[in-house]
Amino acid sequence: MARMAQIRNIVILTGAGISAESGIDTFRSAGGLWEQHNVEDVATPEGFARDPDLVLGFYDMRRAALTKVRPNRAHDALARLEAEFAGEVLIVTQNVDDLHERAGASRILHMHGQLGSALCLACEMRSPIETALAERPPCPVCQARSLRPDVVWFGEMPYQMERIYAALREADLFVSIGTSGAVYPAAGFVRDARNLGVQTLELNLERSEGSHWFHESRHGKAGELVPAWVEEVLGSST
Ligand code: BV8
C-alpha cells in the first residue's frame, strides 16, 4: 500500500458486497437477486416494456426491504472516514440502497440510481417515491401516471460518468469494496485508475473478475476489512 501520508484524495467504489452483511441480497452469490429473477426481465428497458408490473413489483419489493435493514460496520466506517480524513473522500456506489446515506456519509454518487427515487417518463423529472410504483401513482410534477424506477438498467448509461472520471483523475487512491467486477463501466474504473498512476486497493470477500488489476487485494468480510482499513488510513494521516 502506498505510503498513507501521501494519500490526499480517495475515490471508493462500492458494490452489493458492502450491503450483504446488512441482509441485502447481492446479485451473483448463491440465491442472489439474479438467481431469483431473470436479469433480462427485471433490469432492462426491454423487460420493463414487456412486463411493467413485474419490474415495478421487483423494485417495490426491494424498496420495501430497505425499511427492515440497517447500515453495517463497513458503511459506518466509510462515513467515519469522510468525517475525519484530512483530505477528500468520494463514494461512487453501484448500489441503489440508501445505506451509505443512513450511515452518515454525504459525498455519494449513485451511478446506477436509487430505489427511493422515481423518474417520470412523461416529464423526465425525478421525485422521491412515497407509494409503490405498481399502484401507478401520478407524477408529483406533471400528474402523468408514468413513473419508472430511477435506476440504471443494462444498456442504459450510468449517471454522472463525467464527474466520476474527473474524480479518478484527481485521486491518489482508488478502493473497490464488495463488487464482483462483472459489470461495466464500473468494472473498468480500476484499469482507468491504474492507467492514471493511481494506487488501487480491493476489499472483497473473495477474488473478483478484476482482482488482477489491483496493486493490493484483501479478502474477507467488508464488516471487518473496511473498519480495519479506515483505522489504518486515519491512524497514519494524523
Ligand atoms: C452501459 C442497477 C452503455 C439496477 C445494475 C461486454 C463488455 C463490456 C460491457 C458490456 C458487454 N456486454 C454488455 C455490456 C454492458 C453492460 C455490462 O457490463 N454487462 C455485463 C454483464 C457484461 N453494462 C451496461 O449495460 C451498463 N451500461 O454499458 O451503457 C451505453 C453507452 C452509451 C449510451 C447508452 C448506454 C449499465 C449497467 C448497470 C446495470 N444496473 N444495477 C439494480 O440494482 O437492479 S447492475 C448491478 O450488478 C449492480 O448495480 C452492479 O453494478 C452490478 C454488479 O453487482 P455487484 O455490486 O458487483 O454485486 P455482485 O453480486 O455481482 O458481487 C458482489 C461481490 O461482493 C462479490 O464479489 C462477492 O464476493 C462480494 N461479497 C459478498 N458478500 C460480501 C462481499 N464482499 C465483502 N463482504 C461481504 N460480506
mmCIF file of C-alpha atoms and ligand atoms in Angstrom:
data_model
loop_
_atom_site.group_PDB
_atom_site.id
_atom_site.type_symbol
_atom_site.label_atom_id
_atom_site.label_comp_id
_atom_site.label_asym_id
_atom_site.label_seq_id
_atom_site.Cartn_x
_atom_site.Cartn_y
_atom_site.Cartn_z
ATOM 1 C CA MET A 1 0.000 0.000 0.000
ATOM 2 C CA ALA A 2 1.311 3.460 -0.943
ATOM 3 C CA ARG A 3 2.649 5.490 1.934
ATOM 4 C CA MET A 4 -0.564 6.654 3.554
ATOM 5 C CA ALA A 5 0.832 10.083 4.374
ATOM 6 C CA GLN A 6 0.798 10.950 0.621
ATOM 7 C CA ILE A 7 -2.874 9.995 0.260
ATOM 8 C CA ARG A 8 -4.987 13.171 -0.016
ATOM 9 C CA ASN A 9 -7.803 12.134 -2.372
ATOM 10 C CA ILE A 10 -9.621 8.786 -2.133
ATOM 11 C CA VAL A 11 -12.258 7.502 -4.570
ATOM 12 C CA ILE A 12 -14.167 4.481 -3.226
ATOM 13 C CA LEU A 13 -16.322 2.238 -5.459
ATOM 14 C CA THR A 14 -18.834 0.093 -3.587
ATOM 15 C CA GLY A 15 -20.980 -2.808 -4.774
ATOM 16 C CA ALA A 16 -23.588 -5.138 -3.346
ATOM 17 C CA GLY A 17 -20.993 -6.890 -1.148
ATOM 18 C CA ILE A 18 -20.814 -3.891 1.217
ATOM 19 C CA SER A 19 -24.544 -4.287 1.934
ATOM 20 C CA ALA A 20 -24.531 -8.097 2.198
ATOM 21 C CA GLU A 21 -23.955 -8.089 5.994
ATOM 22 C CA SER A 22 -26.946 -5.771 6.340
ATOM 23 C CA GLY A 23 -29.059 -8.568 4.901
ATOM 24 C CA ILE A 24 -29.483 -7.198 1.361
ATOM 25 C CA ASP A 25 -29.066 -9.894 -1.324
ATOM 26 C CA THR A 26 -26.122 -9.446 -3.654
ATOM 27 C CA PHE A 27 -26.646 -10.138 -7.351
ATOM 28 C CA ARG A 28 -24.380 -13.037 -8.084
ATOM 29 C CA SER A 29 -23.892 -15.048 -4.894
ATOM 30 C CA ALA A 30 -25.909 -18.210 -4.453
ATOM 31 C CA GLY A 31 -29.575 -17.329 -4.125
ATOM 32 C CA GLY A 32 -28.754 -13.750 -5.076
ATOM 33 C CA LEU A 33 -31.079 -11.365 -6.878
ATOM 34 C CA TRP A 34 -30.179 -12.502 -10.369
ATOM 35 C CA GLU A 35 -30.826 -16.138 -9.454
ATOM 36 C CA GLN A 36 -34.310 -15.333 -8.186
ATOM 37 C CA HIS A 37 -35.106 -13.237 -11.244
ATOM 38 C CA ASN A 38 -34.027 -13.215 -14.882
ATOM 39 C CA VAL A 39 -31.927 -10.065 -15.302
ATOM 40 C CA GLU A 40 -33.335 -9.575 -18.821
ATOM 41 C CA ASP A 41 -36.848 -9.499 -17.353
ATOM 42 C CA VAL A 42 -36.338 -7.099 -14.426
ATOM 43 C CA ALA A 43 -33.254 -4.934 -15.145
ATOM 44 C CA THR A 44 -33.527 -3.970 -18.813
ATOM 45 C CA PRO A 45 -35.710 -1.401 -20.655
ATOM 46 C CA GLU A 46 -36.959 -4.279 -22.839
ATOM 47 C CA GLY A 47 -38.077 -6.217 -19.762
ATOM 48 C CA PHE A 48 -39.895 -3.127 -18.460
ATOM 49 C CA ALA A 49 -41.654 -2.611 -21.807
ATOM 50 C CA ARG A 50 -42.621 -6.297 -21.892
ATOM 51 C CA ASP A 51 -43.998 -6.559 -18.343
ATOM 52 C CA PRO A 52 -44.038 -3.275 -16.378
ATOM 53 C CA ASP A 53 -45.951 -4.814 -13.466
ATOM 54 C CA LEU A 54 -43.237 -7.451 -12.936
ATOM 55 C CA VAL A 55 -40.480 -4.812 -12.975
ATOM 56 C CA LEU A 56 -42.339 -2.276 -10.806
ATOM 57 C CA GLY A 57 -43.119 -5.089 -8.340
ATOM 58 C CA PHE A 58 -39.459 -6.207 -8.267
ATOM 59 C CA TYR A 59 -38.265 -2.721 -7.317
ATOM 60 C CA ASP A 60 -41.202 -2.094 -4.930
ATOM 61 C CA MET A 61 -40.208 -5.313 -3.111
ATOM 62 C CA ARG A 62 -36.545 -4.274 -2.868
ATOM 63 C CA ARG A 63 -37.523 -0.769 -1.707
ATOM 64 C CA ALA A 64 -39.834 -2.201 0.981
ATOM 65 C CA ALA A 65 -36.986 -4.463 2.179
ATOM 66 C CA LEU A 66 -34.833 -1.369 2.815
ATOM 67 C CA THR A 67 -37.002 -0.362 5.794
ATOM 68 C CA LYS A 68 -36.069 -3.655 7.503
ATOM 69 C CA VAL A 69 -32.265 -3.369 7.223
ATOM 70 C CA ARG A 70 -29.626 -1.115 8.702
ATOM 71 C CA PRO A 71 -26.176 0.078 7.667
ATOM 72 C CA ASN A 72 -23.409 -2.249 8.847
ATOM 73 C CA ARG A 73 -19.901 -1.578 10.252
ATOM 74 C CA ALA A 74 -18.497 -1.104 6.730
ATOM 75 C CA HIS A 75 -20.950 1.719 5.905
ATOM 76 C CA ASP A 76 -20.282 3.276 9.320
ATOM 77 C CA ALA A 77 -16.518 3.118 8.772
ATOM 78 C CA LEU A 78 -16.752 4.914 5.399
ATOM 79 C CA ALA A 79 -18.900 7.632 6.981
ATOM 80 C CA ARG A 80 -16.260 7.998 9.721
ATOM 81 C CA LEU A 81 -13.508 8.218 7.069
ATOM 82 C CA GLU A 82 -15.393 11.004 5.246
ATOM 83 C CA ALA A 83 -15.863 12.888 8.525
ATOM 84 C CA GLU A 84 -12.347 12.501 9.931
ATOM 85 C CA PHE A 85 -9.987 12.187 6.942
ATOM 86 C CA ALA A 86 -7.985 15.375 6.320
ATOM 87 C CA GLY A 87 -8.233 15.011 2.502
ATOM 88 C CA GLU A 88 -11.082 14.288 0.063
ATOM 89 C CA VAL A 89 -13.271 11.155 0.080
ATOM 90 C CA LEU A 90 -15.831 10.349 -2.652
ATOM 91 C CA ILE A 91 -18.054 7.247 -2.564
ATOM 92 C CA VAL A 92 -19.148 6.062 -6.017
ATOM 93 C CA THR A 93 -21.723 3.342 -5.408
ATOM 94 C CA GLN A 94 -23.274 0.844 -7.793
ATOM 95 C CA ASN A 95 -25.843 0.132 -5.079
ATOM 96 C CA VAL A 96 -29.348 1.522 -5.277
ATOM 97 C CA ASP A 97 -29.879 1.210 -1.496
ATOM 98 C CA ASP A 98 -29.581 4.171 0.905
ATOM 99 C CA LEU A 99 -27.295 2.584 3.489
ATOM 100 C CA HIS A 100 -24.322 4.917 2.837
ATOM 101 C CA GLU A 101 -26.611 7.911 3.469
ATOM 102 C CA ARG A 102 -28.159 6.329 6.548
ATOM 103 C CA ALA A 103 -24.655 5.675 7.933
ATOM 104 C CA GLY A 104 -23.994 9.422 7.698
ATOM 105 C CA ALA A 105 -21.918 9.705 4.526
ATOM 106 C CA SER A 106 -22.774 12.629 2.242
ATOM 107 C CA ARG A 107 -20.371 12.719 -0.720
ATOM 108 C CA ILE A 108 -22.018 9.850 -2.616
ATOM 109 C CA LEU A 109 -22.593 9.293 -6.346
ATOM 110 C CA HIS A 110 -25.254 6.684 -7.141
ATOM 111 C CA MET A 111 -24.033 5.748 -10.627
ATOM 112 C CA HIS A 112 -26.860 3.199 -11.049
ATOM 113 C CA GLY A 113 -29.592 5.312 -9.473
ATOM 114 C CA GLN A 114 -31.560 4.805 -6.248
ATOM 115 C CA LEU A 115 -34.534 2.698 -5.094
ATOM 116 C CA GLY A 116 -36.117 5.710 -3.354
ATOM 117 C CA SER A 117 -36.309 7.841 -6.498
ATOM 118 C CA ALA A 118 -38.808 7.715 -9.383
ATOM 119 C CA LEU A 119 -38.259 9.004 -12.918
ATOM 120 C CA CYS A 120 -41.272 10.263 -14.877
ATOM 121 C CA LEU A 121 -41.367 9.042 -18.477
ATOM 122 C CA ALA A 122 -43.617 11.989 -19.407
ATOM 123 C CA CYS A 123 -41.769 14.999 -17.943
ATOM 124 C CA GLU A 124 -38.411 13.345 -17.116
ATOM 125 C CA MET A 125 -38.471 14.858 -13.627
ATOM 126 C CA ARG A 126 -37.283 12.824 -10.625
ATOM 127 C CA SER A 127 -39.213 12.621 -7.375
ATOM 128 C CA PRO A 128 -38.969 10.724 -4.085
ATOM 129 C CA ILE A 129 -41.179 7.617 -4.050
ATOM 130 C CA GLU A 130 -43.948 7.693 -1.433
ATOM 131 C CA THR A 131 -46.076 4.770 -2.615
ATOM 132 C CA ALA A 132 -45.463 1.520 -4.511
ATOM 133 C CA LEU A 133 -44.956 2.253 -8.214
ATOM 134 C CA ALA A 134 -47.037 -0.819 -9.082
ATOM 135 C CA GLU A 135 -50.060 1.262 -7.921
ATOM 136 C CA ARG A 136 -49.211 3.706 -10.746
ATOM 137 C CA PRO A 137 -49.168 6.875 -8.592
ATOM 138 C CA PRO A 138 -49.275 10.195 -10.504
ATOM 139 C CA CYS A 139 -46.013 12.061 -11.063
ATOM 140 C CA PRO A 140 -45.980 14.821 -8.394
ATOM 141 C CA VAL A 141 -44.751 17.275 -11.055
ATOM 142 C CA CYS A 142 -46.922 16.604 -14.122
ATOM 143 C CA GLN A 143 -49.549 14.212 -12.699
ATOM 144 C CA ALA A 144 -48.964 11.672 -15.510
ATOM 145 C CA ARG A 145 -49.186 8.074 -14.285
ATOM 146 C CA SER A 146 -45.867 7.189 -15.933
ATOM 147 C CA LEU A 147 -43.291 6.710 -13.181
ATOM 148 C CA ARG A 148 -40.458 4.178 -13.507
ATOM 149 C CA PRO A 149 -37.737 3.268 -11.022
ATOM 150 C CA ASP A 150 -34.898 5.810 -11.189
ATOM 151 C CA VAL A 151 -32.295 3.050 -11.627
ATOM 152 C CA VAL A 152 -29.886 2.366 -14.486
ATOM 153 C CA TRP A 153 -30.780 -0.837 -16.334
ATOM 154 C CA PHE A 154 -28.490 -2.853 -18.602
ATOM 155 C CA GLY A 155 -27.975 -0.975 -21.851
ATOM 156 C CA GLU A 156 -28.651 2.388 -20.160
ATOM 157 C CA MET A 157 -25.955 4.992 -19.485
ATOM 158 C CA PRO A 158 -24.859 5.122 -15.837
ATOM 159 C CA TYR A 159 -25.267 8.507 -14.121
ATOM 160 C CA GLN A 160 -22.570 11.167 -13.565
ATOM 161 C CA MET A 161 -19.852 9.385 -15.546
ATOM 162 C CA GLU A 162 -18.026 12.658 -16.337
ATOM 163 C CA ARG A 163 -17.879 13.511 -12.634
ATOM 164 C CA ILE A 164 -16.602 10.026 -11.828
ATOM 165 C CA TYR A 165 -13.802 10.152 -14.400
ATOM 166 C CA ALA A 166 -12.847 13.643 -13.203
ATOM 167 C CA ALA A 167 -12.642 12.288 -9.644
ATOM 168 C CA LEU A 168 -10.448 9.376 -10.784
ATOM 169 C CA ARG A 169 -8.073 11.851 -12.481
ATOM 170 C CA GLU A 170 -7.700 13.714 -9.168
ATOM 171 C CA ALA A 171 -7.420 10.602 -6.966
ATOM 172 C CA ASP A 172 -4.273 9.180 -5.451
ATOM 173 C CA LEU A 173 -6.050 6.107 -4.093
ATOM 174 C CA PHE A 174 -8.898 4.041 -5.642
ATOM 175 C CA VAL A 175 -10.529 1.485 -3.338
ATOM 176 C CA SER A 176 -13.088 -1.086 -4.580
ATOM 177 C CA ILE A 177 -15.302 -2.663 -1.904
ATOM 178 C CA GLY A 178 -17.722 -5.595 -2.338
ATOM 179 C CA THR A 179 -18.075 -5.824 -6.083
ATOM 180 C CA SER A 180 -17.612 -8.730 -8.473
ATOM 181 C CA GLY A 181 -16.132 -6.557 -11.210
ATOM 182 C CA ALA A 182 -18.627 -8.107 -13.636
ATOM 183 C CA VAL A 183 -20.469 -5.029 -14.896
ATOM 184 C CA TYR A 184 -19.081 -2.145 -16.935
ATOM 185 C CA PRO A 185 -18.245 0.699 -16.919
ATOM 186 C CA ALA A 186 -17.811 0.364 -13.110
ATOM 187 C CA ALA A 187 -15.664 -2.747 -13.554
ATOM 188 C CA GLY A 188 -13.274 -0.732 -15.718
ATOM 189 C CA PHE A 189 -12.573 2.007 -13.131
ATOM 190 C CA VAL A 190 -9.628 0.105 -11.636
ATOM 191 C CA ARG A 191 -7.984 -0.064 -15.072
ATOM 192 C CA ASP A 192 -8.645 3.648 -15.647
ATOM 193 C CA ALA A 193 -7.154 4.368 -12.214
ATOM 194 C CA ARG A 194 -4.025 2.333 -12.878
ATOM 195 C CA ASN A 195 -3.534 3.986 -16.266
ATOM 196 C CA LEU A 196 -3.688 7.316 -14.397
ATOM 197 C CA GLY A 197 -0.993 6.161 -11.940
ATOM 198 C CA VAL A 198 -3.481 5.890 -9.036
ATOM 199 C CA GLN A 199 -2.808 3.414 -6.199
ATOM 200 C CA THR A 200 -5.507 0.693 -6.210
ATOM 201 C CA LEU A 201 -6.820 -1.483 -3.376
ATOM 202 C CA GLU A 202 -9.587 -4.140 -3.437
ATOM 203 C CA LEU A 203 -11.511 -5.163 -0.313
ATOM 204 C CA ASN A 204 -13.759 -8.105 -1.218
ATOM 205 C CA LEU A 205 -14.971 -11.415 0.199
ATOM 206 C CA GLU A 206 -13.110 -13.349 -2.494
ATOM 207 C CA ARG A 207 -11.197 -12.837 -5.723
ATOM 208 C CA SER A 208 -13.252 -10.835 -8.235
ATOM 209 C CA GLU A 209 -13.102 -10.614 -12.017
ATOM 210 C CA GLY A 210 -10.889 -7.556 -11.640
ATOM 211 C CA SER A 211 -8.595 -8.644 -8.794
ATOM 212 C CA HIS A 212 -5.553 -8.931 -11.034
ATOM 213 C CA TRP A 213 -5.797 -5.190 -11.838
ATOM 214 C CA PHE A 214 -5.327 -4.107 -8.207
ATOM 215 C CA HIS A 215 -1.949 -3.295 -6.602
ATOM 216 C CA GLU A 216 -3.342 -4.960 -3.473
ATOM 217 C CA SER A 217 -6.371 -7.210 -2.801
ATOM 218 C CA ARG A 218 -7.581 -8.093 0.692
ATOM 219 C CA HIS A 219 -10.155 -10.872 1.077
ATOM 220 C CA GLY A 220 -12.674 -11.041 3.884
ATOM 221 C CA LYS A 221 -15.985 -9.588 5.032
ATOM 222 C CA ALA A 222 -16.473 -5.861 4.452
ATOM 223 C CA GLY A 223 -17.697 -5.532 8.059
ATOM 224 C CA GLU A 224 -14.195 -6.485 9.183
ATOM 225 C CA LEU A 225 -11.907 -5.319 6.341
ATOM 226 C CA VAL A 226 -13.340 -1.801 5.953
ATOM 227 C CA PRO A 227 -13.167 -0.642 9.595
ATOM 228 C CA ALA A 228 -9.597 -2.027 9.805
ATOM 229 C CA TRP A 229 -8.571 -0.215 6.604
ATOM 230 C CA VAL A 230 -10.192 3.065 7.753
ATOM 231 C CA GLU A 231 -8.322 2.767 11.074
ATOM 232 C CA GLU A 232 -5.113 2.312 9.074
ATOM 233 C CA VAL A 233 -5.796 5.396 6.937
ATOM 234 C CA LEU A 234 -6.857 7.647 9.828
ATOM 235 C CA GLY A 235 -4.098 6.358 12.075
ATOM 236 C CA SER A 236 -1.438 7.260 9.534
ATOM 237 C CA SER A 237 -2.930 10.519 8.249
ATOM 238 C CA THR A 238 -2.719 12.366 11.561
HETATM 239 C C1 BV8 B 1 -23.754 0.597 -20.356
HETATM 240 C C2 BV8 B 1 -28.854 -1.204 -11.015
HETATM 241 C C3 BV8 B 1 -23.570 1.723 -22.380
HETATM 242 C C4 BV8 B 1 -30.203 -1.807 -11.110
HETATM 243 C C5 BV8 B 1 -27.261 -2.560 -12.282
HETATM 244 C C6 BV8 B 1 -19.453 -6.596 -22.857
HETATM 245 C C7 BV8 B 1 -18.331 -5.928 -22.389
HETATM 246 C C8 BV8 B 1 -18.441 -4.765 -21.649
HETATM 247 C C9 BV8 B 1 -19.708 -4.254 -21.337
HETATM 248 C C10 BV8 B 1 -20.814 -4.930 -21.785
HETATM 249 C C11 BV8 B 1 -20.707 -6.090 -22.550
HETATM 250 N N1 BV8 B 1 -21.961 -6.513 -22.839
HETATM 251 C C12 BV8 B 1 -22.865 -5.653 -22.287
HETATM 252 C C13 BV8 B 1 -22.185 -4.690 -21.668
HETATM 253 C C14 BV8 B 1 -22.735 -3.554 -20.963
HETATM 254 C C15 BV8 B 1 -23.271 -3.938 -19.603
HETATM 255 C C16 BV8 B 1 -22.370 -4.933 -18.873
HETATM 256 O O1 BV8 B 1 -21.373 -4.563 -18.293
HETATM 257 N N2 BV8 B 1 -22.791 -6.202 -18.907
HETATM 258 C C17 BV8 B 1 -22.021 -7.229 -18.233
HETATM 259 C C18 BV8 B 1 -22.987 -8.286 -17.699
HETATM 260 C C19 BV8 B 1 -21.008 -7.793 -19.207
HETATM 261 N N3 BV8 B 1 -23.298 -2.714 -18.852
HETATM 262 C C20 BV8 B 1 -24.343 -1.890 -19.010
HETATM 263 O O2 BV8 B 1 -25.318 -2.143 -19.677
HETATM 264 C C21 BV8 B 1 -24.215 -0.542 -18.305
HETATM 265 N N4 BV8 B 1 -24.492 0.467 -19.270
HETATM 266 O O3 BV8 B 1 -22.816 -0.098 -20.631
HETATM 267 O O4 BV8 B 1 -24.213 1.599 -21.153
HETATM 268 C C22 BV8 B 1 -24.148 2.887 -23.040
HETATM 269 C C23 BV8 B 1 -23.291 3.702 -23.757
HETATM 270 C C24 BV8 B 1 -23.820 4.793 -24.394
HETATM 271 C C25 BV8 B 1 -25.181 5.069 -24.291
HETATM 272 C C26 BV8 B 1 -26.026 4.252 -23.549
HETATM 273 C C27 BV8 B 1 -25.508 3.147 -22.914
HETATM 274 C C28 BV8 B 1 -25.226 -0.382 -17.179
HETATM 275 C C29 BV8 B 1 -25.023 -1.447 -16.133
HETATM 276 C C30 BV8 B 1 -25.871 -1.128 -14.911
HETATM 277 C C31 BV8 B 1 -26.910 -2.196 -14.692
HETATM 278 N N5 BV8 B 1 -27.578 -1.947 -13.400
HETATM 279 N N6 BV8 B 1 -27.833 -2.254 -11.112
HETATM 280 C C32 BV8 B 1 -30.486 -2.708 -9.936
HETATM 281 O O5 BV8 B 1 -29.827 -2.621 -8.880
HETATM 282 O O6 BV8 B 1 -31.434 -3.516 -10.092
HETATM 283 S S1 BV8 B 1 -26.047 -3.730 -12.320
HETATM 284 C C33 BV8 B 1 -25.814 -4.463 -10.789
HETATM 285 O O7 BV8 B 1 -24.884 -5.529 -10.960
HETATM 286 C C34 BV8 B 1 -25.107 -3.586 -9.777
HETATM 287 O O8 BV8 B 1 -25.521 -2.251 -9.801
HETATM 288 C C35 BV8 B 1 -23.658 -3.710 -10.069
HETATM 289 O O9 BV8 B 1 -23.196 -2.708 -10.934
HETATM 290 C C36 BV8 B 1 -23.580 -4.972 -10.854
HETATM 291 C C37 BV8 B 1 -22.626 -5.941 -10.210
HETATM 292 O O10 BV8 B 1 -23.099 -6.162 -8.946
HETATM 293 P P1 BV8 B 1 -22.105 -6.103 -7.682
HETATM 294 O O11 BV8 B 1 -22.430 -4.852 -6.949
HETATM 295 O O12 BV8 B 1 -20.672 -6.308 -8.046
HETATM 296 O O13 BV8 B 1 -22.670 -7.353 -6.915
HETATM 297 P P2 BV8 B 1 -22.325 -8.872 -7.238
HETATM 298 O O14 BV8 B 1 -23.391 -9.693 -6.575
HETATM 299 O O15 BV8 B 1 -22.043 -9.063 -8.681
HETATM 300 O O16 BV8 B 1 -20.964 -9.074 -6.451
HETATM 301 C C38 BV8 B 1 -20.943 -8.898 -5.063
HETATM 302 C C39 BV8 B 1 -19.499 -9.023 -4.637
HETATM 303 O O17 BV8 B 1 -19.434 -8.811 -3.230
HETATM 304 C C40 BV8 B 1 -18.921 -10.398 -4.914
HETATM 305 O O18 BV8 B 1 -17.620 -10.253 -5.444
HETATM 306 C C41 BV8 B 1 -18.853 -11.043 -3.515
HETATM 307 O O19 BV8 B 1 -17.708 -11.873 -3.372
HETATM 308 C C42 BV8 B 1 -18.700 -9.844 -2.626
HETATM 309 N N7 BV8 B 1 -19.256 -10.011 -1.282
HETATM 310 C C43 BV8 B 1 -20.358 -10.727 -0.906
HETATM 311 N N8 BV8 B 1 -20.518 -10.612 0.427
HETATM 312 C C44 BV8 B 1 -19.529 -9.802 0.891
HETATM 313 C C45 BV8 B 1 -18.726 -9.421 -0.195
HETATM 314 N N9 BV8 B 1 -17.650 -8.620 -0.068
HETATM 315 C C46 BV8 B 1 -17.355 -8.187 1.182
HETATM 316 N N10 BV8 B 1 -18.080 -8.516 2.274
HETATM 317 C C47 BV8 B 1 -19.165 -9.310 2.172
HETATM 318 N N11 BV8 B 1 -19.875 -9.620 3.278
#
